[in-house]
Amino acid sequence: MNTRRLAVRLLRRGALIWAALIAVVLFAGAEAYRAAYPLAADRARLIATLGSSRGLDALYGRGTNIGTPGGFVAWRYGSTVATVVALWALLAVTRIMRGDEESGRNEILMASVPGPRDLLDRQILVFVGAAVVVGAGATVGCLAGGLGWAGALTYGGMLAAGAALFGALAAVTSQLAASRRRAASSAGIVLGASYLIRAIADASSDRRWLAWVSPLGWVEHLDAYGHPRTGDVVVAALAIVVSSVLLFGLAGVLRARRDAGAGFYESAGSTRPPRPLHSLRGLDWRLNAGGLVGWTAGVGVVGLVLGFIAADIAKYVADSNNIRSTLAHVAGTSVATIKGFLGLSFSVIAVVVSVYAGTQIIAARTQEESGRVDALLTSGAARLAWLATRIAVAIGVLVAVTVAGGFAAWAGVRLSGQSIGLVDCVKGAVSTVPLAVLFLGLTTLAFGVAPRLTTLVAFGAVALSYAILLIGGLAQAPQWVLDISPFSHLAPVPAVPADVTTMAALAGVGALGVLAGGWVFNRRDVAVE
Amino acid sequence: MPSAPSAASPGASGAPPAIVTEGLTKRFGDFTALDDLSITVAPGDVYGFLGPNGAGKTTAIRMLLGLARPTRGRARIFGCDVATDRRGALAHIAHVPGEFNAWPTLRGAEMLDLLGSLRGGYDAKRRDELSERFEFDPSKRGREYSKGNRQKIALIAAYMMDPDLLVLDEPTTGLDPLMEVVFRDCVEDARRRGQTVFISSHILSEVEALCDRVAILRSGRLVDVGTLEDLRAINTRDVHVSFKRIPVADLGTVPGVEQLAVDGLDATFRLRGEPTPLLHALSGESVHSIDIREPSLEELFLAFYRDDAPKETGAS
């Protein structure tokens, strides 16, 4: 297999899945818009409510043409999809450009091509191809939704360009950092900052120019299905293309100047003296510290944005009977108040912390697979002590992260000029912890019984549960189907008081999973791959 | 002995052996990685565990360490059954894996600190001494170390604990020849301190240089076990004889002589068993020189693995 085919194989599945997913979302969005707002009068009312919402502008970007299906879809999904695709791009690029190098998997490859730059060039080419495939998914979705050729092509090009730009950024950080995790988080910080800057620019009336500072702002200026200004489009497109080319070029230059496996960050900081490290807890804390900052920041941003838009959404829902009835089916709680909206949308935080819980057990599995845990276990650490430490640290982080999320939501509400109780907000966010403990338990059970399935269960269980809730809700499925999903049992605190019994039950099931998984783990082979 | 809680097979002195395995067997599905291994390692022995890659050496060691569970059979470390008293067994052991996978973000010193502390404390002076001896720089991060340097972390962590039993799984992987010498010195030190050392290896010179006793493993089965002398005694010697005149005796008929090749006045052959019949045959001849070479462990090893059946012992 040559190096190009290998890169193709590594990227193919992800690119096709995202392309298909985006196509379905856009198609469904166009259909839903036509169903919800069939008449010109409906659309005029929509413009009147949404056109003046600062919160929604921050969340989705400025819609210049939401009175048409294309303009609405491009606005409603444009920013979110562009951000998700950028995230895919930086994860995919750091995986092929740094992850495989870090694990030593591509050492043979590097020796088999004329040089490391050659390998990098091929990877870049294949990645840009994958970005085009993802963009094409959007084009197909728009066309299937009957939204018109010109906008479909612009939208597809916009996504591909955004992906290429963040991929190029990740190609540079993959040269700078010696670990994939660090390469991805460095690029992720830039993505997060781009999102925040774009959100601030779109929410304010006098700081619109800020959008030009953010790469996501450039993408937004391409304005598919909107009323684009030719000058803006040309400048934005040029900015994206030129910076992508420059970044890819820079990656090549940096690659040529470093050794295989080395980075540029590390050499600078390596004079710091070693710190004492005496216990498993110290080890887990050390391995988690970087992640803790990232997860806290991520959940904090989510909380801040949710809080900031809460009042606007509540007003919008109060004005729109159609949406109110749909959402009522999902949760049975009115979204027409700030507390109601926050209570429901904290389920987003629930998803994030549930995924975090899973990653902690995945990390345990990685330690096992790499043989690192052998050194601990043969040095006298008991298996259960090792696993329990990891789980205890994970639960501690869960609480810390959700407290931060609740605090950020409170700050967001205050920023938007409204008020809400701080304790209410924090309670609401922290009430998602038992749900995360449930997924922690499920993943621990998988880790004990079928360790190879740990990653699949960690992410699959959360995705499946959330999908049952969303799709079941929209399809008006019977309650027992919805009840299968643990997310259905999440009370929308602070709109309603915390349901201690249910929370205890969720956490209890999680605890059983942890105990059973730990029991089996203590008795099975520790397997090195 | 009803009062003895552990059912260790009593040695002559009453002290339990460092390692006892009884019918230790591990299957993965249909594949038998280790089949019915029964060995005893006496305290103070430097014991070689020899076999080609995939013979089941690491599988056996993982069961000694309690990292894998035997399908059948059991293992005891200084009398502690690994299955029922894992911690008790591990308290005696320091283990060096074939490849130590360092934490990429931790520094060498931090890893040593952690591994030593998990054992309940360590002697910092001994750590520094060992670091110096192995020329190990503990200030780097895990990902910055070469394979050989990562291996040094595991070796230093094991030696600094002063354990009763060192279990070394192909320990010199990645070490350069100079460091191999240091490693051998450390094994000799351990021997002097009375520590038991269990070394798995496919490098014969290593075992030959270090071990008192050797177990040979092939495809999951124990082929033979004994002292190096035992192993050599049952095996062949390579003999080269230079004659001054064409010999009268037909060396081909002498018991134990195999693969005879005569080239003028030179005869080369392999001798199996004791050399008396050969010496008798040669006594009437005019011999210019005779060269009897003990086979290296390498050749011994090949002889074992050429035939499928376990070797018959002694003179036939």
Tab-separated table of N, CA, C and O in Angstrom, chain A residues 325-426:
chain	number	residue	atom	x	y	z
A	325	SER	N	-44.846	23.803	20.609
A	325	SER	CA	-45.484	22.492	20.687
A	325	SER	C	-44.482	21.375	20.399
A	325	SER	O	-44.528	20.315	21.004
A	326	THR	N	-43.562	21.611	19.481
A	326	THR	CA	-42.561	20.584	19.182
A	326	THR	C	-41.694	20.312	20.395
A	326	THR	O	-41.487	19.169	20.790
A	327	LEU	N	-41.225	21.380	20.983
A	327	LEU	CA	-40.322	21.210	22.119
A	327	LEU	C	-41.050	20.625	23.316
A	327	LEU	O	-40.473	19.880	24.096
A	328	ALA	N	-42.337	20.959	23.435
A	328	ALA	CA	-43.107	20.435	24.557
A	328	ALA	C	-43.098	18.913	24.510
A	328	ALA	O	-43.084	18.243	25.538
A	329	HIS	N	-43.074	18.381	23.302
A	329	HIS	CA	-43.038	16.938	23.169
A	329	HIS	C	-41.719	16.350	23.646
A	329	HIS	O	-41.677	15.248	24.137
A	330	VAL	N	-40.672	17.094	23.455
A	330	VAL	CA	-39.367	16.584	23.845
A	330	VAL	C	-39.267	16.475	25.363
A	330	VAL	O	-38.794	15.496	25.900
A	331	ALA	N	-39.735	17.450	26.065
A	331	ALA	CA	-39.441	17.440	27.489
A	331	ALA	C	-40.607	17.781	28.390
A	331	ALA	O	-40.533	17.601	29.589
A	332	GLY	N	-41.685	18.252	27.858
A	332	GLY	CA	-42.821	18.585	28.699
A	332	GLY	C	-42.606	19.803	29.578
A	332	GLY	O	-43.268	19.993	30.571
A	333	THR	N	-41.648	20.635	29.223
A	333	THR	CA	-41.398	21.833	30.007
A	333	THR	C	-41.439	23.044	29.080
A	333	THR	O	-41.004	22.959	27.934
A	334	SER	N	-41.953	24.118	29.573
A	334	SER	CA	-42.009	25.314	28.743
A	334	SER	C	-40.615	25.898	28.578
A	334	SER	O	-39.861	26.031	29.522
A	335	VAL	N	-40.315	26.235	27.335
A	335	VAL	CA	-39.019	26.839	27.069
A	335	VAL	C	-39.145	28.359	27.092
A	335	VAL	O	-38.177	29.080	26.897
A	336	ALA	N	-40.356	28.804	27.327
A	336	ALA	CA	-40.602	30.231	27.177
A	336	ALA	C	-40.119	31.049	28.368
A	336	ALA	O	-40.508	32.198	28.525
A	337	THR	N	-39.341	30.453	29.242
A	337	THR	CA	-38.714	31.223	30.312
A	337	THR	C	-37.210	30.946	30.281
A	337	THR	O	-36.776	29.952	29.706
A	338	ILE	N	-36.447	31.832	30.897
A	338	ILE	CA	-34.994	31.637	30.919
A	338	ILE	C	-34.644	30.328	31.623
A	338	ILE	O	-33.858	29.531	31.129
A	339	LYS	N	-35.304	30.104	32.771
A	339	LYS	CA	-35.015	28.874	33.513
A	339	LYS	C	-35.405	27.641	32.712
A	339	LYS	O	-34.712	26.619	32.737
A	340	GLY	N	-36.521	27.748	32.014
A	340	GLY	CA	-36.971	26.613	31.213
A	340	GLY	C	-35.976	26.296	30.124
A	340	GLY	O	-35.585	25.138	29.924
A	341	PHE	N	-35.539	27.343	29.429
A	341	PHE	CA	-34.577	27.119	28.346
A	341	PHE	C	-33.288	26.528	28.892
A	341	PHE	O	-32.753	25.560	28.350
A	342	LEU	N	-32.775	27.101	29.984
A	342	LEU	CA	-31.509	26.597	30.540
A	342	LEU	C	-31.657	25.161	31.018
A	342	LEU	O	-30.819	24.307	30.751
A	343	GLY	N	-32.776	24.879	31.697
A	343	GLY	CA	-33.006	23.532	32.201
A	343	GLY	C	-32.954	22.518	31.077
A	343	GLY	O	-32.333	21.453	31.197
A	344	LEU	N	-33.585	22.849	29.952
A	344	LEU	CA	-33.575	21.923	28.826
A	344	LEU	C	-32.216	21.856	28.153
A	344	LEU	O	-31.728	20.795	27.787
A	345	SER	N	-31.612	23.031	27.983
A	345	SER	CA	-30.388	23.016	27.182
A	345	SER	C	-29.174	22.576	27.991
A	345	SER	O	-28.124	22.322	27.425
A	346	PHE	N	-29.322	22.434	29.325
A	346	PHE	CA	-28.225	21.834	30.078
A	346	PHE	C	-28.017	20.382	29.655
A	346	PHE	O	-27.016	19.754	30.001
A	347	SER	N	-28.968	19.830	28.895
A	347	SER	CA	-28.752	18.480	28.375
A	347	SER	C	-27.538	18.472	27.451
A	347	SER	O	-26.901	17.436	27.270
A	348	VAL	N	-27.210	19.627	26.867
A	348	VAL	CA	-25.984	19.714	26.059
A	348	VAL	C	-24.769	19.480	26.957
A	348	VAL	O	-23.847	18.727	26.613
A	349	ILE	N	-24.800	20.124	28.139
A	349	ILE	CA	-23.707	19.909	29.098
A	349	ILE	C	-23.689	18.445	29.538
A	349	ILE	O	-22.635	17.835	29.694
A	350	ALA	N	-24.897	17.861	29.686
A	350	ALA	CA	-24.974	16.447	30.072
A	350	ALA	C	-24.271	15.582	29.035
A	350	ALA	O	-23.542	14.650	29.377
A	351	VAL	N	-24.480	15.901	27.754
A	351	VAL	CA	-23.824	15.122	26.697
A	351	VAL	C	-22.313	15.271	26.816
A	351	VAL	O	-21.562	14.291	26.796
A	352	VAL	N	-21.862	16.518	26.979
A	352	VAL	CA	-20.420	16.767	27.021
A	352	VAL	C	-19.780	16.029	28.203
A	352	VAL	O	-18.772	15.336	28.043
A	353	VAL	N	-20.382	16.132	29.402
A	353	VAL	CA	-19.743	15.493	30.559
A	353	VAL	C	-19.878	13.972	30.499
A	353	VAL	O	-19.020	13.253	31.000
A	354	SER	N	-20.941	13.479	29.838
A	354	SER	CA	-21.054	12.026	29.668
A	354	SER	C	-19.934	11.521	28.765
A	354	SER	O	-19.353	10.455	29.005
A	355	VAL	N	-19.636	12.291	27.723
A	355	VAL	CA	-18.526	11.922	26.842
A	355	VAL	C	-17.214	11.984	27.626
A	355	VAL	O	-16.370	11.092	27.531
A	356	TYR	N	-17.082	13.029	28.467
A	356	TYR	CA	-15.868	13.137	29.276
A	356	TYR	C	-15.704	11.900	30.154
A	356	TYR	O	-14.606	11.317	30.235
A	357	ALA	N	-16.800	11.482	30.794
A	357	ALA	CA	-16.728	10.306	31.679
A	357	ALA	C	-16.209	9.105	30.903
A	357	ALA	O	-15.336	8.371	31.377
A	358	GLY	N	-16.734	8.929	29.683
A	358	GLY	CA	-16.281	7.810	28.862
A	358	GLY	C	-14.802	7.905	28.540
A	358	GLY	O	-14.077	6.906	28.589
A	359	THR	N	-14.320	9.124	28.243
A	359	THR	CA	-12.912	9.259	27.852
A	359	THR	C	-11.984	8.846	28.992
A	359	THR	O	-10.874	8.383	28.744
A	360	GLN	N	-12.432	8.995	30.236
A	360	GLN	CA	-11.572	8.626	31.363
A	360	GLN	C	-11.350	7.119	31.418
A	360	GLN	O	-10.276	6.656	31.772
A	361	ILE	N	-12.385	6.364	31.059
A	361	ILE	CA	-12.227	4.906	31.046
A	361	ILE	C	-11.459	4.490	29.786
A	361	ILE	O	-10.680	3.539	29.803
A	362	ILE	N	-11.690	5.220	28.690
A	362	ILE	CA	-10.904	4.950	27.484
A	362	ILE	C	-9.422	5.149	27.799
A	362	ILE	O	-8.564	4.375	27.374
A	363	ALA	N	-9.124	6.177	28.583
A	363	ALA	CA	-7.730	6.429	28.955
A	363	ALA	C	-7.181	5.263	29.778
A	363	ALA	O	-6.026	4.860	29.614
A	364	ALA	N	-8.027	4.696	30.638
A	364	ALA	CA	-7.599	3.523	31.410
A	364	ALA	C	-7.257	2.385	30.458
A	364	ALA	O	-6.256	1.689	30.617
A	365	ARG	N	-8.098	2.201	29.451
A	365	ARG	CA	-7.877	1.145	28.473
A	365	ARG	C	-6.578	1.395	27.694
A	365	ARG	O	-5.820	0.463	27.426
A	366	THR	N	-6.329	2.664	27.360
A	366	THR	CA	-5.104	2.999	26.638
A	366	THR	C	-3.881	2.670	27.481
A	366	THR	O	-2.898	2.125	26.985
A	367	GLN	N	-3.971	2.986	28.774
A	367	GLN	CA	-2.863	2.666	29.679
A	367	GLN	C	-2.624	1.164	29.736
A	367	GLN	O	-1.493	0.713	29.847
A	368	GLU	N	-3.740	0.420	29.663
A	368	GLU	CA	-3.615	-1.033	29.700
A	368	GLU	C	-2.982	-1.539	28.396
A	368	GLU	O	-2.033	-2.320	28.417
A	369	GLU	N	-3.526	-1.070	27.273
A	369	GLU	CA	-3.054	-1.544	25.971
A	369	GLU	C	-1.576	-1.245	25.759
A	369	GLU	O	-0.845	-2.035	25.169
A	370	SER	N	-1.156	-0.081	26.228
A	370	SER	CA	0.225	0.321	25.992
A	370	SER	C	1.175	-0.381	26.960
A	370	SER	O	2.378	-0.257	26.834
A	371	GLY	N	0.636	-1.092	27.941
A	371	GLY	CA	1.473	-1.801	28.893
A	371	GLY	C	1.943	-0.915	30.045
A	371	GLY	O	2.671	-1.372	30.912
A	372	ARG	N	1.517	0.374	30.042
A	372	ARG	CA	1.993	1.261	31.102
A	372	ARG	C	1.460	0.840	32.459
A	372	ARG	O	2.140	0.967	33.474
A	373	VAL	N	0.225	0.315	32.463
A	373	VAL	CA	-0.359	-0.046	33.746
A	373	VAL	C	0.382	-1.241	34.361
A	373	VAL	O	0.408	-1.399	35.584
A	374	ASP	N	1.020	-2.069	33.516
A	374	ASP	CA	1.802	-3.197	34.047
A	374	ASP	C	2.802	-2.716	35.084
A	374	ASP	O	2.981	-3.334	36.133
A	375	ALA	N	3.475	-1.617	34.747
A	375	ALA	CA	4.518	-1.111	35.640
A	375	ALA	C	3.925	-0.737	36.993
A	375	ALA	O	4.552	-0.947	38.027
A	376	LEU	N	2.702	-0.182	36.981
A	376	LEU	CA	2.067	0.190	38.248
A	376	LEU	C	1.649	-1.048	39.022
A	376	LEU	O	1.878	-1.160	40.225
A	377	LEU	N	1.018	-1.988	38.298
A	377	LEU	CA	0.467	-3.161	38.981
A	377	LEU	C	1.570	-4.060	39.528
A	377	LEU	O	1.410	-4.669	40.582
A	378	THR	N	2.701	-4.154	38.817
A	378	THR	CA	3.767	-5.003	39.340
A	378	THR	C	4.604	-4.265	40.380
A	378	THR	O	5.452	-4.858	41.016
A	379	SER	N	4.344	-2.966	40.533
A	379	SER	CA	5.052	-2.230	41.586
A	379	SER	C	4.221	-2.176	42.861
A	379	SER	O	4.500	-1.393	43.759
A	380	GLY	N	3.167	-2.957	42.894
A	380	GLY	CA	2.434	-3.047	44.143
A	380	GLY	C	1.108	-2.319	44.175
A	380	GLY	O	0.383	-2.408	45.162
A	381	ALA	N	0.764	-1.582	43.106
A	381	ALA	CA	-0.546	-0.950	43.089
A	381	ALA	C	-1.589	-2.038	42.826
A	381	ALA	O	-1.425	-2.836	41.918
A	382	ALA	N	-2.646	-2.054	43.634
A	382	ALA	CA	-3.705	-3.038	43.404
A	382	ALA	C	-4.531	-2.574	42.210
A	382	ALA	O	-4.703	-1.380	41.990
A	383	ARG	N	-5.019	-3.544	41.447
A	383	ARG	CA	-5.796	-3.177	40.267
A	383	ARG	C	-6.991	-2.306	40.616
A	383	ARG	O	-7.274	-1.312	39.955
A	384	LEU	N	-7.715	-2.708	41.684
A	384	LEU	CA	-8.919	-1.958	42.029
A	384	LEU	C	-8.569	-0.568	42.516
A	384	LEU	O	-9.278	0.393	42.236
A	385	ALA	N	-7.443	-0.446	43.214
A	385	ALA	CA	-7.037	0.873	43.682
A	385	ALA	C	-6.745	1.773	42.486
A	385	ALA	O	-7.128	2.949	42.456
A	386	TRP	N	-6.101	1.198	41.489
A	386	TRP	CA	-5.766	1.973	40.296
A	386	TRP	C	-7.032	2.458	39.589
A	386	TRP	O	-7.182	3.630	39.266
A	387	LEU	N	-7.971	1.513	39.384
A	387	LEU	CA	-9.204	1.867	38.677
A	387	LEU	C	-10.038	2.843	39.506
A	387	LEU	O	-10.589	3.829	38.978
A	388	ALA	N	-10.116	2.582	40.822
A	388	ALA	CA	-10.922	3.439	41.686
A	388	ALA	C	-10.370	4.861	41.711
A	388	ALA	O	-11.129	5.832	41.719
A	389	THR	N	-9.039	4.985	41.704
A	389	THR	CA	-8.440	6.313	41.710
A	389	THR	C	-8.848	7.087	40.463
A	389	THR	O	-9.242	8.247	40.510
A	390	ARG	N	-8.764	6.375	39.342
A	390	ARG	CA	-9.111	7.013	38.068
A	390	ARG	C	-10.572	7.480	38.078
A	390	ARG	O	-10.905	8.575	37.647
A	391	ILE	N	-11.452	6.608	38.612
A	391	ILE	CA	-12.877	6.941	38.618
A	391	ILE	C	-13.156	8.076	39.596
A	391	ILE	O	-13.927	8.986	39.299
A	392	ALA	N	-12.472	8.048	40.740
A	392	ALA	CA	-12.675	9.120	41.715
A	392	ALA	C	-12.230	10.463	41.150
A	392	ALA	O	-12.926	11.475	41.277
A	393	VAL	N	-11.068	10.471	40.487
A	393	VAL	CA	-10.594	11.719	39.884
A	393	VAL	C	-11.583	12.171	38.806
A	393	VAL	O	-11.921	13.348	38.695
A	394	ALA	N	-12.100	11.212	38.023
A	394	ALA	CA	-13.049	11.555	36.962
A	394	ALA	C	-14.299	12.212	37.551
A	394	ALA	O	-14.787	13.226	37.032
A	395	ILE	N	-14.805	11.637	38.654
A	395	ILE	CA	-16.029	12.208	39.245
A	395	ILE	C	-15.747	13.589	39.815
A	395	ILE	O	-16.550	14.517	39.660
A	396	GLY	N	-14.573	13.746	40.420
A	396	GLY	CA	-14.196	15.071	40.915
A	396	GLY	C	-14.173	16.095	39.791
A	396	GLY	O	-14.690	17.219	39.925
A	397	VAL	N	-13.602	15.698	38.658
A	397	VAL	CA	-13.530	16.613	37.520
A	397	VAL	C	-14.932	16.909	36.990
A	397	VAL	O	-15.252	18.043	36.635
A	398	LEU	N	-15.795	15.883	36.971
A	398	LEU	CA	-17.174	16.086	36.508
A	398	LEU	C	-17.858	17.192	37.309
A	398	LEU	O	-18.489	18.089	36.744
A	399	VAL	N	-17.712	17.097	38.642
A	399	VAL	CA	-18.350	18.095	39.495
A	399	VAL	C	-17.755	19.479	39.216
A	399	VAL	O	-18.484	20.461	39.008
A	400	ALA	N	-16.426	19.538	39.143
A	400	ALA	CA	-15.769	20.829	38.918
A	400	ALA	C	-16.208	21.447	37.591
A	400	ALA	O	-16.514	22.638	37.498
A	401	VAL	N	-16.253	20.605	36.553
A	401	VAL	CA	-16.583	21.105	35.223
A	401	VAL	C	-18.030	21.599	35.175
A	401	VAL	O	-18.318	22.652	34.602
A	402	THR	N	-18.949	20.852	35.815
A	402	THR	CA	-20.339	21.286	35.760
A	402	THR	C	-20.566	22.545	36.602
A	402	THR	O	-21.357	23.408	36.209
A	403	VAL	N	-19.869	22.644	37.727
A	403	VAL	CA	-19.985	23.884	38.514
A	403	VAL	C	-19.545	25.061	37.659
A	403	VAL	O	-20.219	26.103	37.593
A	404	ALA	N	-18.431	24.869	36.921
A	404	ALA	CA	-17.946	25.940	36.056
A	404	ALA	C	-18.979	26.265	34.979
A	404	ALA	O	-19.221	27.433	34.656
A	405	GLY	N	-19.609	25.207	34.430
A	405	GLY	CA	-20.621	25.416	33.392
A	405	GLY	C	-21.807	26.203	33.930
A	405	GLY	O	-22.312	27.121	33.270
A	406	GLY	N	-22.272	25.852	35.123
A	406	GLY	CA	-23.401	26.566	35.720
A	406	GLY	C	-23.062	28.014	36.002
A	406	GLY	O	-23.853	28.929	35.723
A	407	PHE	N	-21.857	28.209	36.505
A	407	PHE	CA	-21.406	29.579	36.787
A	407	PHE	C	-21.360	30.395	35.495
A	407	PHE	O	-21.804	31.544	35.437
A	408	ALA	N	-20.827	29.771	34.436
A	408	ALA	CA	-20.715	30.470	33.157
A	408	ALA	C	-22.096	30.806	32.604
A	408	ALA	O	-22.306	31.889	32.034
A	409	ALA	N	-23.057	29.892	32.773
A	409	ALA	CA	-24.414	30.160	32.288
A	409	ALA	C	-25.004	31.359	33.022
A	409	ALA	O	-25.633	32.243	32.415
A	410	TRP	N	-24.777	31.393	34.332
A	410	TRP	CA	-25.250	32.537	35.126
A	410	TRP	C	-24.617	33.831	34.609
A	410	TRP	O	-25.305	34.835	34.386
A	411	ALA	N	-23.315	33.772	34.360
A	411	ALA	CA	-22.619	34.961	33.847
A	411	ALA	C	-23.172	35.349	32.479
A	411	ALA	O	-23.336	36.544	32.184
A	412	GLY	N	-23.494	34.360	31.660
A	412	GLY	CA	-24.047	34.646	30.334
A	412	GLY	C	-25.378	35.363	30.431
A	412	GLY	O	-25.632	36.335	29.712
A	413	VAL	N	-26.235	34.881	31.351
A	413	VAL	CA	-27.540	35.524	31.523
A	413	VAL	C	-27.349	36.968	31.974
A	413	VAL	O	-27.995	37.893	31.466
A	414	ARG	N	-26.425	37.173	32.922
A	414	ARG	CA	-26.165	38.530	33.407
A	414	ARG	C	-25.644	39.421	32.281
A	414	ARG	O	-26.028	40.592	32.171
A	415	LEU	N	-24.777	38.852	31.459
A	415	LEU	CA	-24.213	39.613	30.344
A	415	LEU	C	-25.288	40.089	29.387
A	415	LEU	O	-25.185	41.160	28.791
A	416	SER	N	-26.328	39.258	29.221
A	416	SER	CA	-27.379	39.630	28.282
A	416	SER	C	-28.351	40.620	28.917
A	416	SER	O	-29.346	40.979	28.307
A	417	GLY	N	-28.069	41.028	30.164
A	417	GLY	CA	-28.868	42.060	30.807
A	417	GLY	C	-30.054	41.514	31.580
A	417	GLY	O	-30.913	42.267	32.017
A	418	GLN	N	-30.149	40.212	31.736
A	418	GLN	CA	-31.238	39.613	32.500
A	418	GLN	C	-30.686	39.128	33.833
A	418	GLN	O	-29.496	39.290	34.111
A	419	SER	N	-31.541	38.478	34.651
A	419	SER	CA	-31.004	37.963	35.904
A	419	SER	C	-31.577	36.582	36.202
A	419	SER	O	-32.668	36.233	35.744
A	420	ILE	N	-30.803	35.832	36.944
A	420	ILE	CA	-31.189	34.481	37.360
A	420	ILE	C	-30.351	34.158	38.586
A	420	ILE	O	-29.261	34.710	38.770
A	421	GLY	N	-30.852	33.273	39.449
A	421	GLY	CA	-30.105	32.936	40.661
A	421	GLY	C	-28.869	32.105	40.322
A	421	GLY	O	-28.950	31.165	39.534
A	422	LEU	N	-27.742	32.475	40.923
A	422	LEU	CA	-26.503	31.728	40.672
A	422	LEU	C	-26.655	30.277	41.116
A	422	LEU	O	-26.264	29.348	40.410
A	423	VAL	N	-27.256	30.088	42.312
A	423	VAL	CA	-27.393	28.734	42.848
A	423	VAL	C	-28.261	27.884	41.919
A	423	VAL	O	-27.963	26.719	41.650
A	424	ASP	N	-29.341	28.496	41.391
A	424	ASP	CA	-30.212	27.766	40.461
A	424	ASP	C	-29.418	27.259	39.264
A	424	ASP	O	-29.546	26.117	38.836
A	425	CYS	N	-28.603	28.154	38.720
A	425	CYS	CA	-27.832	27.819	37.538
A	425	CYS	C	-26.858	26.676	37.816
A	425	CYS	O	-26.789	25.699	37.061
A	426	VAL	N	-26.113	26.806	38.911
A	426	VAL	CA	-25.115	25.790	39.235
A	426	VAL	C	-25.805	24.461	39.517
A	426	VAL	O	-25.364	23.402	39.058
